[in-house]
CSV table of C-alpha atoms in Angstrom, one decimal:
chain,number,residue,atom,x,y,z
A,141,MET,CA,9.3,1.7,24.6
A,142,SER,CA,5.7,0.5,24.4
A,143,THR,CA,3.7,1.2,21.3
A,144,ASP,CA,0.2,0.0,21.0
A,145,ILE,CA,-1.2,-1.6,17.8
A,146,SER,CA,-3.2,1.4,16.7
A,147,GLU,CA,0.0,3.6,16.8
A,148,CYS,CA,1.8,1.0,14.7
A,149,ILE,CA,-1.0,1.0,12.2
A,150,THR,CA,-1.0,4.8,12.1
A,151,LEU,CA,2.7,4.8,11.5
A,152,ALA,CA,2.4,2.2,8.8
A,153,LYS,CA,-0.3,4.2,7.0
A,154,ALA,CA,1.9,7.3,7.2
A,155,GLU,CA,4.9,5.5,5.7
A,156,LEU,CA,2.8,4.0,3.0
A,157,GLN,CA,1.5,7.5,2.1
A,158,VAL,CA,5.1,8.7,1.8
A,159,ALA,CA,5.9,5.8,-0.4
A,160,LYS,CA,2.8,6.5,-2.5
A,161,GLN,CA,3.9,10.1,-3.0
A,162,LYS,CA,7.4,9.1,-3.9
A,163,ILE,CA,6.2,6.6,-6.5
A,164,ALA,CA,3.8,9.1,-8.0
A,165,ALA,CA,6.6,11.6,-8.3
A,166,GLU,CA,8.9,9.1,-10.0
A,167,LEU,CA,6.1,8.1,-12.4
A,168,SER,CA,5.3,11.7,-13.3
A,169,ASP,CA,9.0,12.4,-13.9
A,170,TYR,CA,9.6,9.3,-16.0
A,171,PRO,CA,10.7,10.2,-19.5
A,172,THR,CA,8.2,9.5,-22.3
A,173,PRO,CA,7.4,7.7,-24.4
A,174,VAL,CA,7.4,4.6,-22.3
A,175,ALA,CA,7.8,1.2,-24.0
A,176,GLY,CA,5.5,-1.6,-22.8
A,177,CYS,CA,8.6,-3.7,-22.0
A,178,ASP,CA,10.2,-1.0,-19.8
A,179,ALA,CA,11.1,-3.1,-16.7
A,180,GLN,CA,11.8,-0.1,-14.4
A,181,PHE,CA,8.5,1.6,-15.3
A,182,ASN,CA,6.6,-1.6,-14.9
A,183,HIS,CA,8.3,-2.1,-11.5
A,184,LEU,CA,7.1,1.3,-10.4
A,185,LEU,CA,3.5,0.4,-11.5
A,186,ALA,CA,3.7,-2.8,-9.5
A,187,GLN,CA,5.0,-1.0,-6.5
A,188,ARG,CA,2.2,1.6,-6.7
A,189,HIS,CA,-0.3,-1.3,-6.9
A,190,ARG,CA,1.2,-3.0,-3.8
A,191,VAL,CA,1.3,0.3,-1.8
A,192,ASN,CA,-2.4,1.1,-2.7
A,193,ALA,CA,-3.4,-2.5,-1.8
A,194,ALA,CA,-1.7,-2.2,1.6
A,195,LEU,CA,-3.4,1.1,2.3
A,196,GLU,CA,-6.8,-0.3,1.4
A,197,ALA,CA,-6.1,-3.3,3.6
A,198,LEU,CA,-5.3,-1.1,6.5
A,199,ALA,CA,-8.3,1.0,6.0
A,200,ALA,CA,-10.8,-1.9,5.6
A,201,ALA,CA,-12.8,-3.1,8.5
A,202,PRO,CA,-11.6,-6.7,9.2
A,203,HIS,CA,-14.0,-9.5,9.2
A,204,VAL,CA,-13.4,-11.9,12.0
A,205,PRO,CA,-15.5,-15.0,11.7
A,206,THR,CA,-17.1,-16.0,15.0
A,207,PRO,CA,-17.7,-19.7,15.6
A,208,ARG,CA,-21.3,-20.5,16.4
A,209,GLN,CA,-22.4,-23.1,18.9
A,210,PRO,CA,-25.1,-25.6,17.8
A,211,GLU,CA,-28.2,-25.3,19.9
């Protein structure tokens, strides 16, 4: 099975969107009040940050430095 890179990136974005929705649902269903030292809640916040950062990285235009030849 041959999959090109753009298909892989599209699949990764789709899976990250699913993860983002699941994390959002868990956070909205989390019982309140939340203590600042609640490890599980803080873990969810960290996961949300990681997923958002990954989505932003996949959406960003990559900068590929091009070496220049001296004239």
